[in-house]
Structures are given as structure tokens and as C-alpha cells.
Amino acid sequence: MPNAESPATASESSVASAASDLRRIADALVGADPLNWVITGDSITHGIVHTHGGRSYAEHLHEIIRGELERTRDILINSAISGHRLTDILGDWDRRITSWNPDIVTLMIGTNDLSTADEATVVSSAEYAASLREFVARVRALGAVPVLQTPPSIDVIHAPERARIDEFADAVREVAASEDVILVDQLARFTELGNGGVPWGMMGDAFHPNAAGHAALALELATVLGIRPQPLRSRTLPLLEARVASARLNP
């Protein structure tokens, strides 16, 4: 890092692993060169409506990186689009990913992919996993670091067409393991916050997190990627942690 189509970058990408990618991010965060972050996915990452005016997890990440880490020349792009599936991102690759010359690309997708509402467009978990592998390969071909996230909780009682959440989350985990990619297991974290179930205080509806849910998403992503300002200097992290704690107490 930063991303450049140099022999060194190509060599790094050819032997990339989750561990080496985390080291690349850690080294880059203390370096002087600016980074381009692309954050993509579906409506959850798009972050509209269900936060009721609150910030999305991508916006929290923006404040932590460009504000509290004072990496003011870093650029964070949110290219997520509500209602989209992974094939939509792959089919619009240049606009959604390549054109931003990314150094890090995070992906949270699957809530629409797993839906069985329209029988004509049902995607199998194997097809979804194959698309995830293609996504990872394309990101690594750019010399960038791919980061896979599982989707957060789904209330399957009120969204039965999305009952395959565990199957698709397992697909993300399996691809992350087999491709040796950084994994942010948001579903596992939300299940923990929900004491083994859906964390009701963090949901805006059956499958979209509310503002508190986005605080939880941001904290988990920042924790896994090692994006942690010094505690005594951070205003954002304590506020996000307090919001999550309060939501757990007030479902």
C-alpha cells in the first residue's frame, strides 16, 4: 500500500493472506501515504432510511479514520446500492470498485442474495460462494485488500423469505477461510449482542439495523481491522460503545 500497479504490489497480492493483509493495513495506517477505501454492499451499507437520520457504519468509519486518526487525505467511498445482490456489483465493477483505485475494499452483501421472495431469481448458497470468490480474486488483482463481512441478524419470523441467513453467513465464512481473507463476522457479533438471538434494540425492521445497529457494525469492523484511535483521544468510540450498550438494555 498505497495501491499502485507496481511489481511490489503484484508480488504482495500473489501471496496475500488475511494475516498479511492485516499487517498491510496496520503499516499503512501509520504511514504517510493516503489510502482509498471502498465500502460496498446493499441497503445495509447504503445506510439510508432505517437509521432515521443517524450515521451509517460507513460514516462512522469515515469519522474515525479521517477525523480521529487525522488521516485527512484518505478517501472513503460508499458504493453500496439498496436492493442489490453480489452479481450487481460484479456486473458494475468499474463504477462500483475499480474507478476509485482502492487500497481496501469491504463487502457486506447477502441479505438480498438469500431471499426466496421471487422464485425465478433464487440464488443457491453455492452460487453465492462462487461469486464471493470472484469478488475476492478481482479485488486482489487490483492490488487491494478484500474484507468480507457477514450480514447482520434477520428476524426470520417477520422475514421468512430470508430464512437462509445462517446458510449464507456460513458461505461467507467458508470463502474467507478458503481464500484466506479478512473476515468481519457481523452476524456472530449481532447474535452475541442479542444473547443468542436477534438484538431487537439494534434493528430498524426485520433485517435492517437501526442507528444503534450501525454503531455496532462500525465498532466490529474497526476492531477487526485494527482501526482504533488512542482511547483517551477518541470521542467516537466511547459514544458508539455507549449507544450499543444502551440498545442492549432497551430492546
XYZ file of C-alpha atoms in Angstrom:
251
model
C 0.000 0.000 0.000
C -0.905 2.536 -1.175
C -2.389 0.847 -4.202
C -0.196 1.072 -7.241
C 0.298 -1.280 -10.109
C 3.930 -1.873 -9.208
C 5.890 -5.146 -9.156
C 5.986 -4.988 -5.343
C 2.213 -4.696 -5.107
C 1.721 -7.504 -7.588
C 4.088 -9.682 -5.567
C 2.234 -8.904 -2.333
C -1.133 -9.747 -3.863
C 0.145 -13.080 -5.188
C 0.901 -14.296 -1.647
C -1.837 -12.376 0.119
C -3.431 -13.810 3.253
C -5.686 -12.475 5.980
C -2.675 -12.099 8.272
C -0.553 -10.308 5.678
C -3.495 -8.096 4.712
C -3.987 -7.053 8.340
C -0.277 -6.211 8.546
C -0.563 -4.174 5.346
C -3.441 -2.194 6.813
C -1.618 -1.668 10.117
C 1.518 -0.453 8.350
C -0.470 1.778 6.016
C -2.395 3.400 8.870
C 0.826 4.672 10.414
C 2.308 5.639 7.058
C 2.138 8.979 5.306
C 0.621 7.856 2.024
C -3.154 8.337 1.685
C -5.468 5.363 1.246
C -8.588 4.853 -0.832
C -11.270 2.841 0.965
C -14.235 1.424 -0.950
C -17.131 0.246 1.203
C -19.749 -1.598 -0.787
C -22.800 -3.795 -0.433
C -26.586 -3.494 -0.372
C -29.089 -1.355 1.552
C -27.492 -2.072 4.929
C -24.233 -0.492 3.797
C -26.085 2.132 1.744
C -27.321 3.213 5.173
C -30.461 5.159 4.328
C -33.993 5.221 5.810
C -33.562 2.766 8.680
C -31.039 4.866 10.610
C -33.708 7.630 10.832
C -31.119 10.325 10.221
C -28.363 8.670 12.243
C -24.999 7.852 10.761
C -24.346 4.589 8.933
C -21.397 2.383 9.802
C -19.536 3.695 6.744
C -19.967 7.246 8.025
C -18.704 6.273 11.475
C -15.661 4.690 9.849
C -15.126 7.933 7.917
C -15.066 9.938 11.158
C -12.702 7.540 12.896
C -10.217 7.401 10.011
C -10.273 10.945 8.645
C -11.124 12.631 11.937
C -9.680 10.843 14.911
C -6.744 9.207 13.136
C -6.248 12.533 11.314
C -5.779 10.728 8.005
C -7.360 13.672 6.234
C -6.065 12.700 2.774
C -7.651 9.258 2.929
C -10.812 8.941 0.851
C -13.759 6.714 1.822
C -16.265 5.843 -0.882
C -19.578 4.132 -0.127
C -20.689 2.485 -3.383
C -23.444 0.325 -1.863
C -26.886 0.341 -3.501
C -30.145 -0.682 -1.845
C -31.712 -3.838 -3.187
C -28.583 -5.100 -4.897
C -27.046 -8.545 -4.919
C -23.431 -9.518 -5.367
C -23.918 -10.130 -9.086
C -24.995 -6.483 -9.426
C -21.643 -5.372 -8.021
C -19.719 -7.766 -10.249
C -21.703 -6.524 -13.238
C -20.941 -2.864 -12.477
C -17.370 -3.443 -11.361
C -15.662 -0.446 -12.906
C -18.078 2.069 -11.421
C -18.501 0.391 -8.058
C -14.887 -0.641 -7.429
C -12.122 -0.098 -9.999
C -12.730 3.567 -10.788
C -11.889 4.523 -7.189
C -8.404 2.918 -7.355
C -8.985 1.205 -3.988
C -6.448 0.100 -1.410
C -9.042 -1.603 0.816
C -12.452 -2.920 -0.309
C -15.002 -4.024 2.266
C -18.051 -6.025 1.252
C -21.259 -6.723 3.149
C -23.728 -8.441 0.842
C -26.131 -11.362 1.001
C -29.366 -10.151 2.555
C -30.935 -9.885 -0.908
C -28.982 -12.773 -2.408
C -30.527 -15.204 0.084
C -34.099 -14.029 -0.463
C -36.555 -16.553 -1.881
C -39.317 -13.985 -2.437
C -39.028 -14.323 -6.214
C -38.688 -17.990 -7.180
C -37.370 -17.038 -10.614
C -34.286 -15.368 -9.153
C -33.419 -17.643 -6.235
C -29.643 -17.932 -5.750
C -28.103 -21.007 -4.179
C -25.511 -20.612 -1.448
C -23.016 -22.369 -3.744
C -23.604 -19.790 -6.492
C -23.256 -17.025 -3.932
C -19.976 -18.503 -2.684
C -18.665 -18.688 -6.246
C -19.463 -15.003 -6.719
C -17.696 -14.186 -3.458
C -14.586 -15.963 -4.702
C -14.738 -13.972 -7.928
C -15.081 -10.768 -5.904
C -12.010 -11.629 -3.834
C -9.975 -12.511 -6.919
C -10.895 -9.255 -8.644
C -10.036 -7.144 -5.594
C -6.694 -8.875 -5.173
C -5.969 -8.420 -8.881
C -6.233 -4.670 -8.238
C -3.561 -4.968 -5.544
C -6.144 -4.079 -2.898
C -7.099 -5.766 0.358
C -10.504 -7.523 0.340
C -12.551 -7.611 3.543
C -15.617 -9.850 3.753
C -18.428 -9.226 6.246
C -21.319 -11.499 7.092
C -24.714 -9.769 7.020
C -26.151 -8.924 10.451
C -29.194 -10.537 12.063
C -32.508 -11.235 10.361
C -35.830 -11.668 12.156
C -36.936 -14.673 10.118
C -40.372 -14.769 11.750
C -41.205 -11.466 10.074
C -38.994 -12.042 7.023
C -39.448 -15.753 6.231
C -38.208 -15.230 2.679
C -34.789 -14.525 4.232
C -34.652 -17.603 6.441
C -31.416 -18.819 4.802
C -29.292 -16.279 6.697
C -27.218 -18.892 8.550
C -26.519 -20.842 5.361
C -25.300 -17.736 3.531
C -23.297 -16.472 6.511
C -21.583 -19.853 6.590
C -20.786 -19.395 2.898
C -19.030 -16.100 3.674
C -17.078 -17.744 6.489
C -16.068 -20.682 4.290
C -14.905 -18.434 1.443
C -12.988 -16.211 3.861
C -11.264 -19.284 5.284
C -10.515 -20.996 1.964
C -9.335 -17.792 0.266
C -7.527 -16.586 3.416
C -9.363 -13.275 3.503
C -10.064 -10.946 6.418
C -13.473 -11.797 7.892
C -15.674 -9.491 9.953
C -18.381 -11.763 11.326
C -21.153 -9.245 11.922
C -23.816 -11.954 12.308
C -21.858 -13.614 15.095
C -21.442 -10.259 16.844
C -25.121 -9.359 16.480
C -26.105 -12.784 17.795
C -23.843 -12.209 20.779
C -25.385 -8.792 21.372
C -28.820 -10.419 21.129
C -27.914 -13.044 23.749
C -28.151 -15.792 21.163
C -30.951 -14.259 19.094
C -31.825 -11.079 17.234
C -30.702 -7.909 19.076
C -34.068 -6.176 18.857
C -32.816 -2.826 20.108
C -30.440 -2.604 17.167
C -32.903 -3.367 14.385
C -34.891 -0.872 12.327
C -37.017 -3.626 10.826
C -36.727 -7.359 10.243
C -33.328 -7.134 8.533
C -32.059 -3.544 8.533
C -30.040 -2.317 11.527
C -31.065 0.988 13.062
C -28.638 3.703 14.182
C -27.536 1.651 17.194
C -27.051 -1.346 14.929
C -24.831 0.705 12.663
C -22.803 1.723 15.703
C -22.286 -1.990 16.411
C -21.323 -2.667 12.779
C -18.773 0.153 12.842
C -17.231 -1.000 16.100
C -16.822 -4.588 14.901
C -15.331 -3.550 11.560
C -12.934 -1.096 13.203
C -11.909 -3.653 15.814
C -11.108 -6.405 13.313
C -9.194 -4.051 11.011
C -7.283 -2.518 13.916
C -8.668 0.967 13.302
C -8.507 2.097 16.909
C -7.532 5.641 17.885
C -5.906 6.101 21.255
C -8.762 5.677 23.787
C -8.053 8.957 25.559
C -8.160 10.811 22.232
C -11.298 9.219 20.848
C -14.735 10.754 21.169
C -16.391 8.474 18.645
C -15.572 5.052 20.076
C -16.987 5.709 23.573
C -20.154 7.179 22.040
C -20.622 4.171 19.775
C -19.982 1.755 22.632
C -22.494 3.606 24.825
C -25.110 3.526 22.073
C -24.680 -0.213 21.639
C -24.812 -0.818 25.403
C -27.973 1.261 25.717
C -29.650 -0.571 22.834
C -28.975 -3.885 24.523
C -30.787 -2.647 27.623
C -33.716 -1.147 25.717
C -34.917 -3.637 23.098
